[in-house]
PDB file of C-alpha atoms and ligand atoms in Angstrom:
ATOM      1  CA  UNK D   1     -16.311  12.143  18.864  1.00 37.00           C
ATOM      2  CA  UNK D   2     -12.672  11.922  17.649  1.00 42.00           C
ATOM      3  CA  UNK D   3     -12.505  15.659  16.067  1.00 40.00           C
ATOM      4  CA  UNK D   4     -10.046  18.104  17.376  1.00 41.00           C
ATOM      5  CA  UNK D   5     -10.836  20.405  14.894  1.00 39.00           C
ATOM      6  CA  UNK D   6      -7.292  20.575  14.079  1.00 41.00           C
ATOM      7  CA  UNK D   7      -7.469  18.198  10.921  1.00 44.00           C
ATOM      8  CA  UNK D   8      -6.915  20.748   7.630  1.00 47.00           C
ATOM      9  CA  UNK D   9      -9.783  20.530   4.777  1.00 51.00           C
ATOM     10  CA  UNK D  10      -7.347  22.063   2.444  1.00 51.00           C
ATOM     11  CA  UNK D  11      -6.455  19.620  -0.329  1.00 52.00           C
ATOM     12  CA  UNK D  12      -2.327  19.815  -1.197  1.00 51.00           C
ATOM     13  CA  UNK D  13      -1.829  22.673  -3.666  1.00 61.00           C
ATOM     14  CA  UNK D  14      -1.593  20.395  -6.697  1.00 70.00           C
ATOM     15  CA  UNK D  15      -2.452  16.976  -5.528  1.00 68.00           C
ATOM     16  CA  UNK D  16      -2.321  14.950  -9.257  1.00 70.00           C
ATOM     17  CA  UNK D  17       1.420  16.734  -9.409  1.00 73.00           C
ATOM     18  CA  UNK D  18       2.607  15.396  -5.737  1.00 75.00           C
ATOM     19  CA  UNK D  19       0.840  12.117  -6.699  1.00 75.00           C
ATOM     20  CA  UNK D  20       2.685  11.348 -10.206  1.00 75.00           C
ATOM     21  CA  UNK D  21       6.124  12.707  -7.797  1.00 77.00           C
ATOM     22  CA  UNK D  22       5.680   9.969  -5.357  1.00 77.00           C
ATOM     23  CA  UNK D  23       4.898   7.833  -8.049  1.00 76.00           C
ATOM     24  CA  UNK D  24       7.715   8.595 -10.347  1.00 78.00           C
ATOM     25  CA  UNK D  25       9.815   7.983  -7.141  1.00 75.00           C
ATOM     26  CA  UNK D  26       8.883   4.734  -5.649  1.00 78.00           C
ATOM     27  CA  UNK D  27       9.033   3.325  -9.457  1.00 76.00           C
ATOM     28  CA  UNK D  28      13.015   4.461  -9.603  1.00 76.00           C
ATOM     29  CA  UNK D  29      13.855   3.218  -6.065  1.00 76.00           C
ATOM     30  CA  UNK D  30      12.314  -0.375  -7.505  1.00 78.00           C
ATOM     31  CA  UNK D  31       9.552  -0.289  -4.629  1.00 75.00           C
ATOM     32  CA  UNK D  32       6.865  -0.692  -7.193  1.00 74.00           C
ATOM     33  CA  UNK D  33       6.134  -1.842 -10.233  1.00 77.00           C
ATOM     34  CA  UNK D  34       4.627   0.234 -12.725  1.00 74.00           C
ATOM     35  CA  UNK D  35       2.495  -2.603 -14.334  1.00 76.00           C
ATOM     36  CA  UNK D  36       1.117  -3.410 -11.158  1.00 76.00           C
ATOM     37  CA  UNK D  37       0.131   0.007 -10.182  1.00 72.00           C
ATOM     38  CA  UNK D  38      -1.768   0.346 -13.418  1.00 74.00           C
ATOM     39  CA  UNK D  39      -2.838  -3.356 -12.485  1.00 73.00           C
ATOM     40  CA  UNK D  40      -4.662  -1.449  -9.384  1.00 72.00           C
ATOM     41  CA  UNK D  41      -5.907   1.865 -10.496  1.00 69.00           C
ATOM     42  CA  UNK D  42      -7.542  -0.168 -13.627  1.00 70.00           C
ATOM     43  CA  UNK D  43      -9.473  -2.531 -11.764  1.00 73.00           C
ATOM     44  CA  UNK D  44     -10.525   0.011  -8.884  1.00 69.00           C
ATOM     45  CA  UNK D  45     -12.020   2.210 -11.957  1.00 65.00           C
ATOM     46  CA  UNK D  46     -13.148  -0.207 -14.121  1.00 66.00           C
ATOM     47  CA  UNK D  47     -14.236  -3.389 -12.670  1.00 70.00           C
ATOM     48  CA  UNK D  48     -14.427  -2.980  -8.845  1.00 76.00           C
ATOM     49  CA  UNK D  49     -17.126   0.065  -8.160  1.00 87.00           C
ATOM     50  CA  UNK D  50     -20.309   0.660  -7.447  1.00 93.00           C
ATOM     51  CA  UNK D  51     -21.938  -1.136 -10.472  1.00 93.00           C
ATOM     52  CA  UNK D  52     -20.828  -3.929  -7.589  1.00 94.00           C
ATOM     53  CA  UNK D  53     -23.321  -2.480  -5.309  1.00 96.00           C
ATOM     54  CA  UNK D  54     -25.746  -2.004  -7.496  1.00 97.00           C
ATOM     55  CA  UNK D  55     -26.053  -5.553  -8.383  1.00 97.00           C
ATOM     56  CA  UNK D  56     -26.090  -6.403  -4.511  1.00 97.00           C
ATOM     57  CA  UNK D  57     -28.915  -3.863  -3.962  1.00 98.00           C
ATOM     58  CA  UNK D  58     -31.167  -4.846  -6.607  1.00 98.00           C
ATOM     59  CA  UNK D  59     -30.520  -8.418  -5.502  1.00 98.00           C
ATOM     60  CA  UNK D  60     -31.585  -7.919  -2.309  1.00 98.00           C
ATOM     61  CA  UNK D  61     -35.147  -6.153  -3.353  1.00 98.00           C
ATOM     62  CA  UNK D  62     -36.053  -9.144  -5.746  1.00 98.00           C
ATOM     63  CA  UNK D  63     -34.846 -11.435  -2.973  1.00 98.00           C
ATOM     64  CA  UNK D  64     -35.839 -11.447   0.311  1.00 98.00           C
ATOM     65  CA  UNK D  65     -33.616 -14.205   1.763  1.00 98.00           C
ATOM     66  CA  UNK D  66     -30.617 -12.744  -0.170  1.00 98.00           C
ATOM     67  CA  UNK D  67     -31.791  -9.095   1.620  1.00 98.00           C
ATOM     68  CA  UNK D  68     -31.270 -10.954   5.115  1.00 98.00           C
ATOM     69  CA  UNK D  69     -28.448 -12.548   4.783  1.00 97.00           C
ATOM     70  CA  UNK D  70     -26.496  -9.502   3.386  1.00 97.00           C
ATOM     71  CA  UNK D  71     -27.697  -7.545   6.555  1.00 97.00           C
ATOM     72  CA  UNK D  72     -25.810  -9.890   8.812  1.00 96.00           C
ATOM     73  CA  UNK D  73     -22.753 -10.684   6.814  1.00 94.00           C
ATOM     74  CA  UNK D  74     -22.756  -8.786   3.757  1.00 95.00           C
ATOM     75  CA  UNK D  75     -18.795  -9.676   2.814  1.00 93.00           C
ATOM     76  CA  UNK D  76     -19.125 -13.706   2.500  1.00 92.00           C
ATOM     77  CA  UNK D  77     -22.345 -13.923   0.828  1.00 94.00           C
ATOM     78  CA  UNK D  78     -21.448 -11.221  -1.995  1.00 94.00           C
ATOM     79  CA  UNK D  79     -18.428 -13.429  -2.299  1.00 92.00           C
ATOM     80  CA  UNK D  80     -20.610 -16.903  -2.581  1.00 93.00           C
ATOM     81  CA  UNK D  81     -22.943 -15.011  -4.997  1.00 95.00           C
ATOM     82  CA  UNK D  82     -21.192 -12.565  -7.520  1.00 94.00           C
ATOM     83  CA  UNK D  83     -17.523 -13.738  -6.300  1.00 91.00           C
ATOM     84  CA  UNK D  84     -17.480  -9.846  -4.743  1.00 90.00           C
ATOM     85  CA  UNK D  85     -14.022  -9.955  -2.660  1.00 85.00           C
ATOM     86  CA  UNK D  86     -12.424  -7.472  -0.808  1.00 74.00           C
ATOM     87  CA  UNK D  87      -8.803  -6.241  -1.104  1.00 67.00           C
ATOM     88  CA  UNK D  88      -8.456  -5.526   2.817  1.00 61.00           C
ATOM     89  CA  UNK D  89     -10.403  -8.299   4.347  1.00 57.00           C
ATOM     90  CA  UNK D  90     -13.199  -5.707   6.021  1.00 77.00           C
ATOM     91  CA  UNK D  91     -16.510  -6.826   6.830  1.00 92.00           C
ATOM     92  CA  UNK D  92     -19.417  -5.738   5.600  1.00 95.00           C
ATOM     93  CA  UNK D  93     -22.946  -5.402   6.195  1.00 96.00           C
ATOM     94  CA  UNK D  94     -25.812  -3.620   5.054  1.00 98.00           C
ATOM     95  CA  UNK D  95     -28.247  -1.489   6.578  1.00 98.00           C
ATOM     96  CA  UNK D  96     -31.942  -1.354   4.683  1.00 98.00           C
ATOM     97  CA  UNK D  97     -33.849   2.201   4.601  1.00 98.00           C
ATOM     98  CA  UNK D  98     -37.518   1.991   5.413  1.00 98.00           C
ATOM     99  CA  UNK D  99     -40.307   4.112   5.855  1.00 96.00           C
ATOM    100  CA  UNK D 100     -39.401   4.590   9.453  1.00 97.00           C
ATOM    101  CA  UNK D 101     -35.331   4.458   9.007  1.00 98.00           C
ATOM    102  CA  UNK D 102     -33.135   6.448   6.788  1.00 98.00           C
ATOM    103  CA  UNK D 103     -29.344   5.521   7.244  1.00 98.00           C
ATOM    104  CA  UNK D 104     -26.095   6.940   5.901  1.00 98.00           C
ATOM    105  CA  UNK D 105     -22.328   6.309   6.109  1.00 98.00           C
ATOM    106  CA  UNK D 106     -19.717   8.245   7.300  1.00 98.00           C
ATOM    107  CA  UNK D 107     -16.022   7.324   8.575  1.00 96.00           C
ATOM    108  CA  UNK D 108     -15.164  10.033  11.202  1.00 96.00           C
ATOM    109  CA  UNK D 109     -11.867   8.657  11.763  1.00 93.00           C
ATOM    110  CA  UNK D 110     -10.183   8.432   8.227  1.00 90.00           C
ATOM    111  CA  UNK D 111     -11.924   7.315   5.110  1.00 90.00           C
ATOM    112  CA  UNK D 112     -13.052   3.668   5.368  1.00 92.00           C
ATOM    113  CA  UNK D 113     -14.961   2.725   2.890  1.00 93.00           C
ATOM    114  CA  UNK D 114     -16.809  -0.421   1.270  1.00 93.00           C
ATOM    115  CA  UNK D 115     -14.164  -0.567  -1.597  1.00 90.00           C
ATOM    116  CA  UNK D 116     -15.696  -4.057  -2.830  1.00 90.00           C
ATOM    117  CA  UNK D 117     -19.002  -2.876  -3.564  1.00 93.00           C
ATOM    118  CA  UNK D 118     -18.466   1.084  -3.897  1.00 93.00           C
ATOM    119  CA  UNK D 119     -15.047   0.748  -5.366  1.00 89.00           C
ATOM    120  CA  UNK D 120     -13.051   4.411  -4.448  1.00 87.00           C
ATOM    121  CA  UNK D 121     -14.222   6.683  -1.806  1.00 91.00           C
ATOM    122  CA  UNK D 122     -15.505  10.356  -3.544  1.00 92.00           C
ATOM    123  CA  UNK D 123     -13.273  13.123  -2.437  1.00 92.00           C
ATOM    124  CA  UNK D 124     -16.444  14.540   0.104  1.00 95.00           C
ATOM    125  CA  UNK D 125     -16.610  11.557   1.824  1.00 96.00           C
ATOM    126  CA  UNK D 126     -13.113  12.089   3.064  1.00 94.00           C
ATOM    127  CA  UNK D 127     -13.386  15.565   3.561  1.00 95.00           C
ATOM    128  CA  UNK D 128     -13.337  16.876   7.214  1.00 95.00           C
ATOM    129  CA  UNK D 129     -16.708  19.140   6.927  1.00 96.00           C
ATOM    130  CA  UNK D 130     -18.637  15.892   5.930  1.00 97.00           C
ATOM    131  CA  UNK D 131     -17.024  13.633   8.408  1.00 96.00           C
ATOM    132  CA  UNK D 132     -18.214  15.981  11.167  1.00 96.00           C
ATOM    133  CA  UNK D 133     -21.492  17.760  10.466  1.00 97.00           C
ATOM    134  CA  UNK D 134     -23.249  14.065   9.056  1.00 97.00           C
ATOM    135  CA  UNK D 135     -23.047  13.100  12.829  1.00 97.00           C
ATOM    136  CA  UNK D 136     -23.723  16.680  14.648  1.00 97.00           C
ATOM    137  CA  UNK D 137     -26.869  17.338  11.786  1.00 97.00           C
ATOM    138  CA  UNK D 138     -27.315  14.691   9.733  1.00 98.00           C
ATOM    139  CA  UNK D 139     -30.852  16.004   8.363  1.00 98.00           C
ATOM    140  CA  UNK D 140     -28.985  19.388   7.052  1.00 97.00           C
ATOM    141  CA  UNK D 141     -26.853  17.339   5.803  1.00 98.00           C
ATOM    142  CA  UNK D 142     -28.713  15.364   3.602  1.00 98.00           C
ATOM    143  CA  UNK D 143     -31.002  18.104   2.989  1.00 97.00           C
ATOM    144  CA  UNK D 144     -27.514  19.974   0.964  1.00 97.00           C
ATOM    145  CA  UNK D 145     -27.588  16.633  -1.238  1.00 97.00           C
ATOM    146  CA  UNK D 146     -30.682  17.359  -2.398  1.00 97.00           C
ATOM    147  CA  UNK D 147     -32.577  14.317   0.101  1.00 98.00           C
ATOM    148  CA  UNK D 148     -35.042  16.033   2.242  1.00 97.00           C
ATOM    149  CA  UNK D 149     -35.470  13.328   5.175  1.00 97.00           C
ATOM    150  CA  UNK D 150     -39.216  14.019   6.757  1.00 96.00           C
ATOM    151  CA  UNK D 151     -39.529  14.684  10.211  1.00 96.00           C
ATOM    152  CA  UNK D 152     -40.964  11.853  11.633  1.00 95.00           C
ATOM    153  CA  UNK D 153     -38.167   9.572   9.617  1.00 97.00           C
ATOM    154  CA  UNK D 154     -35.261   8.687  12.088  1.00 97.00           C
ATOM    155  CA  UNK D 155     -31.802   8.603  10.514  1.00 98.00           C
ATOM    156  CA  UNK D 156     -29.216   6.801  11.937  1.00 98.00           C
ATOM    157  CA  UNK D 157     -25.787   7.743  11.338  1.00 98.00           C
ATOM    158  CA  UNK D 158     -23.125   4.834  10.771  1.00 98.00           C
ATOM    159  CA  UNK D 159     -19.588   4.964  11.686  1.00 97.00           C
ATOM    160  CA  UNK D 160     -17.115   3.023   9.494  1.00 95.00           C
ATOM    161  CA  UNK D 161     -13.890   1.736  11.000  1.00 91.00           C
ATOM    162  CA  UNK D 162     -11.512  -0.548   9.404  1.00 86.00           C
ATOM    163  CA  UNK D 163     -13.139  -3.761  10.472  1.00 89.00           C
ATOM    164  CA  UNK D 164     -16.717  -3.048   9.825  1.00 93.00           C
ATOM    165  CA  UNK D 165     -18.059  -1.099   7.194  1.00 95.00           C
ATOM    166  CA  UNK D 166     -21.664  -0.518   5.632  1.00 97.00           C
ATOM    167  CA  UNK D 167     -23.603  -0.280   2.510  1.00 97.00           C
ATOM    168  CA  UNK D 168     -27.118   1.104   2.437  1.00 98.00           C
ATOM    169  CA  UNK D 169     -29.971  -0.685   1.062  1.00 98.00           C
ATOM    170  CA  UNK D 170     -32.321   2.405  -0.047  1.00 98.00           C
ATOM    171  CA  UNK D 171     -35.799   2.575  -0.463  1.00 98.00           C
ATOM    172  CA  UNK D 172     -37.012   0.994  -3.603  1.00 98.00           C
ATOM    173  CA  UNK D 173     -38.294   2.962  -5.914  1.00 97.00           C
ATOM    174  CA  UNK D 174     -42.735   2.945  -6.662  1.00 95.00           C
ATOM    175  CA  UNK D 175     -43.462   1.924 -10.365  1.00 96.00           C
ATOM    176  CA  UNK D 176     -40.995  -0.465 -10.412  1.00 97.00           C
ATOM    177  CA  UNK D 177     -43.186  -3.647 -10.023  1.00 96.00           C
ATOM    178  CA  UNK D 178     -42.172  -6.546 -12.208  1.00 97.00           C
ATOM    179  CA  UNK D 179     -38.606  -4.688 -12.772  1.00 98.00           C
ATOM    180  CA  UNK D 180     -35.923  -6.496 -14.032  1.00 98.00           C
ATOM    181  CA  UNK D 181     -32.365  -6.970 -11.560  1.00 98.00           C
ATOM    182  CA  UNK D 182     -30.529  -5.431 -15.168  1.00 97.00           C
ATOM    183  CA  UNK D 183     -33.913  -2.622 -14.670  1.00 97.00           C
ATOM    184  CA  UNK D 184     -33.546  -1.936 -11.160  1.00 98.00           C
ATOM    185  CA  UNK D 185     -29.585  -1.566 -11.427  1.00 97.00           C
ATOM    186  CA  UNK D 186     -30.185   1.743 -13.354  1.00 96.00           C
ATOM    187  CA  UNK D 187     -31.673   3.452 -10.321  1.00 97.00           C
ATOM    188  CA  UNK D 188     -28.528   2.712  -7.844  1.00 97.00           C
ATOM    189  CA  UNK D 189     -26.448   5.054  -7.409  1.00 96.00           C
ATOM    190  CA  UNK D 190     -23.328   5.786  -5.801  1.00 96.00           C
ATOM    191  CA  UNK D 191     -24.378   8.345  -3.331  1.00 97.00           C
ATOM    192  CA  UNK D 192     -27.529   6.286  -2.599  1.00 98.00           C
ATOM    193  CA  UNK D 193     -25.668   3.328  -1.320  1.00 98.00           C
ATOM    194  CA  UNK D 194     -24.038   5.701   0.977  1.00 98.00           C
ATOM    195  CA  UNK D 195     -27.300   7.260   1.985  1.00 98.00           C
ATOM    196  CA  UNK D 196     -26.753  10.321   0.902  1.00 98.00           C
ATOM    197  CA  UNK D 197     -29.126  10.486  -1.435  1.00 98.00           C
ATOM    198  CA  UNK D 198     -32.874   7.915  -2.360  1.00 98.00           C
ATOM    199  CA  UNK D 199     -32.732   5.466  -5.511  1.00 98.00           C
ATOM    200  CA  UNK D 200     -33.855   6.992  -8.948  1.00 97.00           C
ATOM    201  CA  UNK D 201     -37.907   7.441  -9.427  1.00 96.00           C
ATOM    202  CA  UNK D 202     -38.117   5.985 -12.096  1.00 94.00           C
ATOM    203  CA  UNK D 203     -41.052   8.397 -13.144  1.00 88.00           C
ATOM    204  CA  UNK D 204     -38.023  11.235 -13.678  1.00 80.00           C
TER     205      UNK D 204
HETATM  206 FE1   FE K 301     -11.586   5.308   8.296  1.00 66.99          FE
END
């Protein structure tokens, strides 16, 4: 495993200050455009997130075709489908949770990150404590989210890099028989598609 323990966990003392410096810099030296950086941040927080995923997700429950294609190449077909494209040319596939399997993501290099279905990366995810204990105890791990993983589940523990990364298919939810893809959507979250955490009940 790549960890020195060297790597710092503290974030920069004011991070949104340093940020708008560098910004305010490379904007007077003319290396980037202002429109186009609002361009970016705009369509990473408003169109490209993981309302993406969730439409994948609940896709692949109502479809069972759809659900195996996506687990070998999960990159072209969301791009066939819902026109789903990546901004750094990574591949993706996903992995389904069943009753025997539980899987999560982790990068324990850097950060990398499905951006095309999961948009940005939460600030955890990144974090050194999360890169390293998900892989050393994964069920302690999940068990801090909230997700209590039974015993005789396995998890397996996924390792992004910059050429492959993964989204989690999770569990569907009981009850939801006869759901709508719009229905289903509601019970995807975020941290689910990670593997952090299950799908909604939608009992709750
Ligand atoms: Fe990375």
């Amino acid at each position: 495993m790549p960890h020195d323990g060297n790597e710092s966990t503290k974030p920069p003392s004011d991070p949104a200050l340093r940020v708008k410096a560098l910004e305010s810099l490379l904007v007077e030296k003319g290396l980037v455009d202002p429109e186009t950086l609002d361009l970016l941040v705009d369509t990473y927080e408003h169109k490209i997130g993981p309302q993406n995923g969730a439409r994948v997700v609940a896709r692949a429950w109502l479809d069972q075709d759809f659900k195996s294609s996506i687990k070998i190449d999960c990159s072209s077909i969301i791009k066939q489908v819902f026109g789903f494209e990546g901004r750094q040319g990574e591949h993706i596939i996903a992995v389904e949770n069943t009753s025997k399997t539980h899987n999560v993501v982790v990068c324990t290099l850097c950060s990398c990150y499905p951006w095309t279905v999961l948009g940005l990366p939460p600030v955890w995810y990144k974090s050194a404590p999360y890169r390293a204990r998900i892989v050393e105890d994964p069920r302690s791990v999940l068990a801090e989210f909230g997700t209590d993983i039974p015993l005789d589940k396995n998890i397996l523990v996924w390792d992004s890099t910059s050429e492959l990364r993964y989204l989690v298919i999770p569990e569907r939810p009981r009850g939801t028989e006869g759901w709508s893809e719009e229905q289903l959507i509601t019970l995807i979250t975020r941290n689910s598609m990670i593997g952090v955490e299950l799908a909604k009940d939608p009992a709750s």
